[in-house]
mmCIF file of C-alpha atoms in Angstrom:
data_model
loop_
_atom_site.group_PDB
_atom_site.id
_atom_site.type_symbol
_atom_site.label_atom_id
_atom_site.label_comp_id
_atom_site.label_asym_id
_atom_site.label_seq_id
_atom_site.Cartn_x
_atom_site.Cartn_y
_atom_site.Cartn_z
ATOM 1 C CA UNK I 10 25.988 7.926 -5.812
ATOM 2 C CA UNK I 11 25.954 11.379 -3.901
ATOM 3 C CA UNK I 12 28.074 14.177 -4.240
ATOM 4 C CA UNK I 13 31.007 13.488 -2.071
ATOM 5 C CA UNK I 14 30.878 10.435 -4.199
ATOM 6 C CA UNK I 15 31.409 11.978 -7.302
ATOM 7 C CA UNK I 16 34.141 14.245 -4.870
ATOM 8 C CA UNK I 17 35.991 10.802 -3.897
ATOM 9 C CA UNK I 18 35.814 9.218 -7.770
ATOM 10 C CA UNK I 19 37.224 12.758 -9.027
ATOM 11 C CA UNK I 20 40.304 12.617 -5.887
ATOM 12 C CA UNK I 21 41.407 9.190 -7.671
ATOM 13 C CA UNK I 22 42.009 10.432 -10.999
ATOM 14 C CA UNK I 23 38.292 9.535 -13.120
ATOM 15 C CA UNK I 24 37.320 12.373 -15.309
ATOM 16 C CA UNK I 25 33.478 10.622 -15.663
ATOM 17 C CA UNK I 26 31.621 8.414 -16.338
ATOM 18 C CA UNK I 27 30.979 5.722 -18.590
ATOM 19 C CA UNK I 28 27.038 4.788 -18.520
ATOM 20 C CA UNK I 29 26.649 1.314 -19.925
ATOM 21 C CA UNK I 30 24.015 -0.270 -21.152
ATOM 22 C CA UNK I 31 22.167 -3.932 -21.234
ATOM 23 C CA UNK I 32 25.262 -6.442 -21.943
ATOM 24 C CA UNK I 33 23.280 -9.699 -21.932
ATOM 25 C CA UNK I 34 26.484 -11.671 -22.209
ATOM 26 C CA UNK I 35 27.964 -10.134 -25.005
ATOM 27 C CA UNK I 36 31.563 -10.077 -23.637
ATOM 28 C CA UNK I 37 33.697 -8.790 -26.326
ATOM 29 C CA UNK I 38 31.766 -5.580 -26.520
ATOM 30 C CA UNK I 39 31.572 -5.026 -22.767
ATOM 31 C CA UNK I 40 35.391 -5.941 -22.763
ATOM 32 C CA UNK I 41 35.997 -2.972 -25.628
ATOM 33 C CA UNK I 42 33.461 -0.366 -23.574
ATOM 34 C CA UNK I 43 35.819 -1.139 -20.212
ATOM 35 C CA UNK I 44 38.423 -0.799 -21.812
ATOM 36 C CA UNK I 45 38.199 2.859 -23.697
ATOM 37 C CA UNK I 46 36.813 3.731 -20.095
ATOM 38 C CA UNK I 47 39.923 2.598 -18.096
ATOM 39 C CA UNK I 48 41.778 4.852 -20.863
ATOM 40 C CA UNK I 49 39.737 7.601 -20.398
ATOM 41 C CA UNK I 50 39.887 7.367 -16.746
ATOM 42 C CA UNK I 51 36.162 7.082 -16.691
ATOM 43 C CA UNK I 52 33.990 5.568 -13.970
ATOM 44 C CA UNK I 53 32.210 2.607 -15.561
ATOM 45 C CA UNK I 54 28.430 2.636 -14.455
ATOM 46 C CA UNK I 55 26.781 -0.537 -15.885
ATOM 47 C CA UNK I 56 22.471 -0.359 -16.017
ATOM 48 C CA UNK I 57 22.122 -4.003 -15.084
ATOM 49 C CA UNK I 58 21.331 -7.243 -17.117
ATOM 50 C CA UNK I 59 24.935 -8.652 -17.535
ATOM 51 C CA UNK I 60 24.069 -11.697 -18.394
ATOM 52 C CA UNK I 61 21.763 -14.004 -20.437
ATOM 53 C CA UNK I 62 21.413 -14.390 -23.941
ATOM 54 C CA UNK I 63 24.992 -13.969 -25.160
ATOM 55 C CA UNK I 64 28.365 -15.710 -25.907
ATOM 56 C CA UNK I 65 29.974 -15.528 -23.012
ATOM 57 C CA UNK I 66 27.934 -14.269 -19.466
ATOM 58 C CA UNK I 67 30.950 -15.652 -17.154
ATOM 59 C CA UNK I 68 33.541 -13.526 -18.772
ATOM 60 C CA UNK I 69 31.484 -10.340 -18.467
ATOM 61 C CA UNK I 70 30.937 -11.165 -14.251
ATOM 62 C CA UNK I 71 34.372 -11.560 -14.353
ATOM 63 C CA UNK I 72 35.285 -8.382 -15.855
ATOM 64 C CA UNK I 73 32.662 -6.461 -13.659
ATOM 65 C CA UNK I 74 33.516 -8.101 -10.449
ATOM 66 C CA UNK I 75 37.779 -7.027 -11.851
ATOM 67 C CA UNK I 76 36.542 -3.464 -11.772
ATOM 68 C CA UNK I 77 34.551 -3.782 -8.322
ATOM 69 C CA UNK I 78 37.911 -4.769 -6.744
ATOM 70 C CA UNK I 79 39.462 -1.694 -8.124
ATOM 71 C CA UNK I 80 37.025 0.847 -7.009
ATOM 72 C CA UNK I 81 36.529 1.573 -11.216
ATOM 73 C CA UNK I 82 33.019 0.654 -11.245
ATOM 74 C CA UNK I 83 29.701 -0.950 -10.422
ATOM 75 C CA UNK I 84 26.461 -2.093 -11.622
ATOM 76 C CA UNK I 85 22.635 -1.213 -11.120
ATOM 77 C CA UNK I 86 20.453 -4.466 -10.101
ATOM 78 C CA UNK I 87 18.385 -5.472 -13.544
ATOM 79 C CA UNK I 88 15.771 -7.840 -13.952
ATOM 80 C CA UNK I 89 17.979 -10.525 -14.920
ATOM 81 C CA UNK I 90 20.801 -9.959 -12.697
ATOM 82 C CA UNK I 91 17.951 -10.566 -9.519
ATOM 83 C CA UNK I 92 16.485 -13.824 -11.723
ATOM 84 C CA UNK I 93 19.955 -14.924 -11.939
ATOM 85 C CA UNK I 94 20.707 -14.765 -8.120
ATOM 86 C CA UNK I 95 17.429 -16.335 -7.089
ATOM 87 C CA UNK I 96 17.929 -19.127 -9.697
ATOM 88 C CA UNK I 97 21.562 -19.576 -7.927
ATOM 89 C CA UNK I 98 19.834 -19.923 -4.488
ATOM 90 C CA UNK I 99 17.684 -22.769 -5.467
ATOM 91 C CA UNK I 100 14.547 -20.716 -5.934
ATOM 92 C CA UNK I 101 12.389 -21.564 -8.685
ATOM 93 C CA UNK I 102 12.190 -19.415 -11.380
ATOM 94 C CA UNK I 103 10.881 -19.460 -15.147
ATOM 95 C CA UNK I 104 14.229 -20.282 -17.553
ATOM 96 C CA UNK I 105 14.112 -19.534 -21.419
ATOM 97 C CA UNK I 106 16.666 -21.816 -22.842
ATOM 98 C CA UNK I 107 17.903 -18.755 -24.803
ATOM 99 C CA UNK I 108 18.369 -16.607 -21.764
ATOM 100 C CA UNK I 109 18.382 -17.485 -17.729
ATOM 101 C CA UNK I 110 19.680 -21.469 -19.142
ATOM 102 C CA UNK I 111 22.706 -20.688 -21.209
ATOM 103 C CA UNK I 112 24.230 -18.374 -18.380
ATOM 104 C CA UNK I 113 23.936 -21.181 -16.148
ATOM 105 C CA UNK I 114 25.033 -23.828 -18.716
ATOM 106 C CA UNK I 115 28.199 -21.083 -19.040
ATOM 107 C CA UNK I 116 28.846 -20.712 -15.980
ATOM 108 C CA UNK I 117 28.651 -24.809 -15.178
ATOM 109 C CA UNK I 118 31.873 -25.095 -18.094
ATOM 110 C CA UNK I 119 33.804 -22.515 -16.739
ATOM 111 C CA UNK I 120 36.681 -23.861 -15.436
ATOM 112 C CA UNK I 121 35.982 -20.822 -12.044
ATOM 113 C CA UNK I 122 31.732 -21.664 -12.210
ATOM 114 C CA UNK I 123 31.582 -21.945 -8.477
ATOM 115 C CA UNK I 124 33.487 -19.194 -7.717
ATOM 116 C CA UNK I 125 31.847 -16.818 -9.977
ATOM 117 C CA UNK I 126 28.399 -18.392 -8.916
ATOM 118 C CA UNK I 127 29.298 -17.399 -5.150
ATOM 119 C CA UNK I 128 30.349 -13.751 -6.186
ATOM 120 C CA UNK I 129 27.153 -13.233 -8.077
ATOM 121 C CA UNK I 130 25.258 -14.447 -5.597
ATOM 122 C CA UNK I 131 26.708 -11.827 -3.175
ATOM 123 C CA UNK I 132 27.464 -8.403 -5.589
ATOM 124 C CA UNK I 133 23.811 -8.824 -6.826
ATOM 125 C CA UNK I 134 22.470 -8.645 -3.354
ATOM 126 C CA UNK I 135 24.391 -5.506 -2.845
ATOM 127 C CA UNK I 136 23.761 -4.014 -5.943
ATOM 128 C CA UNK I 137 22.166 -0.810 -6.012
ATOM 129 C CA UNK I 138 18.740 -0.516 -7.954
ATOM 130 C CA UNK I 139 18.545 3.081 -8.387
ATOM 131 C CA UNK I 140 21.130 6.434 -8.221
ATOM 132 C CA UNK I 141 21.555 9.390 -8.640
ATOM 133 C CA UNK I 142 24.083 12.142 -9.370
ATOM 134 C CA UNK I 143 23.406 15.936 -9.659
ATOM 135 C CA UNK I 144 20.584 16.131 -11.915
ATOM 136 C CA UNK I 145 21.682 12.583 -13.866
ATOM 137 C CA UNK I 146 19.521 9.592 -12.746
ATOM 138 C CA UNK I 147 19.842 5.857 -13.009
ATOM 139 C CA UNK I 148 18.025 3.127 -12.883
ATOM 140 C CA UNK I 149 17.629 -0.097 -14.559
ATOM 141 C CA UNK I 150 13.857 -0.241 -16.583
ATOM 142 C CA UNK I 151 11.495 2.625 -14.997
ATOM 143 C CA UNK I 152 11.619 5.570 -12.967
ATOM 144 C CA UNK I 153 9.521 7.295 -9.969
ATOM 145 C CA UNK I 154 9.676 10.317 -8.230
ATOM 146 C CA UNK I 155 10.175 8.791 -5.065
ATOM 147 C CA UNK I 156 13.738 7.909 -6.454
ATOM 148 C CA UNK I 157 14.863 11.534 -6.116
ATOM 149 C CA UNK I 158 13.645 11.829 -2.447
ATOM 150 C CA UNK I 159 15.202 7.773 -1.080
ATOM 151 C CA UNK I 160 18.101 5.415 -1.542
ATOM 152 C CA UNK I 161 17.983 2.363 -2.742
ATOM 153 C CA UNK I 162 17.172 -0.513 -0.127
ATOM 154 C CA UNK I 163 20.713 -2.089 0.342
ATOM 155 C CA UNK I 164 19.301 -5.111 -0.085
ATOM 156 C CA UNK I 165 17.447 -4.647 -3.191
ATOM 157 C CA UNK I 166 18.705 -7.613 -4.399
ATOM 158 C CA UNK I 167 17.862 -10.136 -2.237
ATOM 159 C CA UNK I 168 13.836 -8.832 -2.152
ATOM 160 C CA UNK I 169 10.594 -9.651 -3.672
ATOM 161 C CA UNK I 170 9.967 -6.593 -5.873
ATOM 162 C CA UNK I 171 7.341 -4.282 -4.222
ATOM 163 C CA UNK I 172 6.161 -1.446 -6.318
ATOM 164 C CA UNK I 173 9.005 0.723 -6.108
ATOM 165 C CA UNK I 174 11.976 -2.316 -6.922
ATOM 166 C CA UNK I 175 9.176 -3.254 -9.603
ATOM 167 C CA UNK I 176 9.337 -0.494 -11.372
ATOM 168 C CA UNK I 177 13.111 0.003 -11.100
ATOM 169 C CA UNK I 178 13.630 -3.911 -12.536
ATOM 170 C CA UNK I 179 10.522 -3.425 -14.661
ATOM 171 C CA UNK I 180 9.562 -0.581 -15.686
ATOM 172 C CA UNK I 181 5.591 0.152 -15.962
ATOM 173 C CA UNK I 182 3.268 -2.305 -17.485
ATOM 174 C CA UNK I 183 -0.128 -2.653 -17.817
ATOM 175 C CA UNK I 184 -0.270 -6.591 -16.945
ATOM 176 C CA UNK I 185 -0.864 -7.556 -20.877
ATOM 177 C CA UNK I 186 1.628 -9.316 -23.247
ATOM 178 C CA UNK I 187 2.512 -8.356 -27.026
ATOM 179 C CA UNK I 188 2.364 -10.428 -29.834
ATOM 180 C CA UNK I 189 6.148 -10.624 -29.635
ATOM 181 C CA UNK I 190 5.970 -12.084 -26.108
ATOM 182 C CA UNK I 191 7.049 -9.186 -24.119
ATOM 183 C CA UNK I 192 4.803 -7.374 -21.365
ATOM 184 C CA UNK I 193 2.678 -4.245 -22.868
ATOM 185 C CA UNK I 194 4.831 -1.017 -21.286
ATOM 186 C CA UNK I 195 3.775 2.264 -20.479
ATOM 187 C CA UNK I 196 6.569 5.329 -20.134
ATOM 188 C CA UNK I 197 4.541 7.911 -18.607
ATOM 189 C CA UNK I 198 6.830 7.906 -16.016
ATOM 190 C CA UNK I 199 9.094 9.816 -18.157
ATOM 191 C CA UNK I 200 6.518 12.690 -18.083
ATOM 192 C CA UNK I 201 7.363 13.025 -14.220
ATOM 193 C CA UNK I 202 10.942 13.348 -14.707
ATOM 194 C CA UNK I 203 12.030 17.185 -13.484
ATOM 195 C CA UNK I 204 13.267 20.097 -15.751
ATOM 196 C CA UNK I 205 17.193 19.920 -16.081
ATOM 197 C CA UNK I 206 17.261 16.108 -14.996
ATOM 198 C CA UNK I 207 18.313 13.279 -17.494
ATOM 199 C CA UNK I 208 17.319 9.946 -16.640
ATOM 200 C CA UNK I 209 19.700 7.166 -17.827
ATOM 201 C CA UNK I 210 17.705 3.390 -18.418
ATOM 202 C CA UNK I 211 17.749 0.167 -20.486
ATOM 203 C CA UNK I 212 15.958 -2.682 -20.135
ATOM 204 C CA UNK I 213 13.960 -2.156 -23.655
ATOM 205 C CA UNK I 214 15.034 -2.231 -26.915
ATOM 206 C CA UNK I 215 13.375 1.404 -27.827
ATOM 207 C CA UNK I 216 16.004 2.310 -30.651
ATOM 208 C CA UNK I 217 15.422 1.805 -34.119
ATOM 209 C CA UNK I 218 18.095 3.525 -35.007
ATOM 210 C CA UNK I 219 21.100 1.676 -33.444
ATOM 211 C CA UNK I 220 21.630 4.987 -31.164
ATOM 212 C CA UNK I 221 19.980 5.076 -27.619
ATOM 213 C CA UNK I 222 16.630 6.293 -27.583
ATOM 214 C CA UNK I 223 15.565 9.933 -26.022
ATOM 215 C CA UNK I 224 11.889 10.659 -25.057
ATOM 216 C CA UNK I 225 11.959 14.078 -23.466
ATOM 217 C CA UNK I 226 9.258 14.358 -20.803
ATOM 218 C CA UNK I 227 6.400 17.286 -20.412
ATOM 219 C CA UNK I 228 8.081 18.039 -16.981
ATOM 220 C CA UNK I 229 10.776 19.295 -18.653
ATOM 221 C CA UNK I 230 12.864 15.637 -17.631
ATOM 222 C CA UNK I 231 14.268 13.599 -20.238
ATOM 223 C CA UNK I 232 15.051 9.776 -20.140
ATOM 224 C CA UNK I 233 17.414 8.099 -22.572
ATOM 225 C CA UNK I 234 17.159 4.540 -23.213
ATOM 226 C CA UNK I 235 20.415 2.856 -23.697
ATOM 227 C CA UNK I 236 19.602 -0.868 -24.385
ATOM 228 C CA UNK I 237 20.517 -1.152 -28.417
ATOM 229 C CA UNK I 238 19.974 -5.360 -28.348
ATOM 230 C CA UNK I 239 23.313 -6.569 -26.777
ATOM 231 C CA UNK I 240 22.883 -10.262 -27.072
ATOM 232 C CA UNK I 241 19.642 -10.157 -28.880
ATOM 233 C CA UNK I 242 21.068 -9.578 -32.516
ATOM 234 C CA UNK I 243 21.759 -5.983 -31.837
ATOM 235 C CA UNK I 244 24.815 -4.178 -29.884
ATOM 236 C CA UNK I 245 25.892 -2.636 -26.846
ATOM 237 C CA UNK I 246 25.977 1.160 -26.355
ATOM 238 C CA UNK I 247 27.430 3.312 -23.554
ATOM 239 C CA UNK I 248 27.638 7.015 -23.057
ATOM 240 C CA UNK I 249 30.293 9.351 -21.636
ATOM 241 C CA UNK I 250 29.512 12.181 -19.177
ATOM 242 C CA UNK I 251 32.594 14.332 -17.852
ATOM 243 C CA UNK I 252 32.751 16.255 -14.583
#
């Protein structure tokens, strides 16, 4: 999202934007976040990982793919938005009951399954897996330098991670698991992020709080870590930046 970006959103009438983070399926609370944004006139910007997990993962695509078609908003690739397009291709990927399985059970009930399979299949592809705005960053689970300097691929979603897509569906790990089942993470990335830049993530469940997460980095950078447990017992949290 450049500049003349930013120029075009602000020409149709949206005062910001609202960053939101890891839904996992929990419709009702994406539903309330688009909502106060489309009052607000604010751009929504979702972090990736719609779906899994939660309630209801069909009626959250459905609500992001609404606000594709009216130019009000868009989504970075996550980790389980890419599983969930390669799982709709026929690949063969890993599926926690609890997770990648009930989306797909979900989607198989709903009465527009197919359709909603096909569009999810395509806006994933096309889904960005980094941005950036002025001196706010996005990105899905981890950050690199490099990030400032290219694009994302605009196919991110339809490729086998290579270091730089790993890290943004990722983040950094050191290739050991927890006790609680979850890959051992690093964040020294954060330490790279420049002076007067915020980085805006999810992907881990950092708070303990209930508030997103800040870890200022020794650069001067600062991330902020916006997934509060949406769909894993916890809730969703977005925040508002104006022009």
């Amino acid at each position: 999202m450049t500049a003349a970006a930013q120029a075009d959103l602000a020409a149709r009438g949206f005062s910001g934007l609202r960053i939101v983070g890891d839904v996992h399926g929990e419709a009702t609370a994406f539903e309330h976040a688009v909502a106060g944004a489309e009052a607000e006139r604010l751009f929504v910007l979702q972090l990736g990982d719609l779906t899994d997990h939660g309630p209801d993962s069909p009626a959250v695509l459905r609500r992001m793919f609404g606000l594709l078609d009216a130019g009000a908003g868009r989504f970075l690739l996550g980790n389980h938005d890419h599983k969930l397009r390669r799982a709709l291709i026929g690949q063969r990927v890993r599926m926690a009951p609890e997770g990648l399985g009930r989306t797909l059970a979900q989607l198989a009930e709903a009465p527009d399954g197919a359709a909603l399979k096909s569009r999810a299949i395509a806006e994933i592809a096309a889904a960005p897996a980094w941005l950036s705005l002025g001196q706010s960053l996005f990105v899905h689970a981890g950050w690199h330098p490099r990030m400032l300097r290219e694009p994302s691929p605009p196919d991110a979603g339809t490729r086998k991670p290579d270091p730089m897509l790993s890290r943004a569906l990722f983040g950094q790990v050191t290739g050991r698991m927890m006790a609680d089942g979850y890959p051992e993470r690093l964040h020294d990335w954060v330490d790279r992020i420049p002076a007067g830049y915020t980085l805006y993530c999810g992907h881990e469940r950092r708070s303990t709080d209930g508030r997103p997460y800040i870890q200022p980095g020794e650069a001067g950078g600062r991330a902020i870590f916006l997934d509060t447990g949406a769909g894993k017992g916890g809730h969703l949290s977005w925040i508002d930046l104006a022009w």
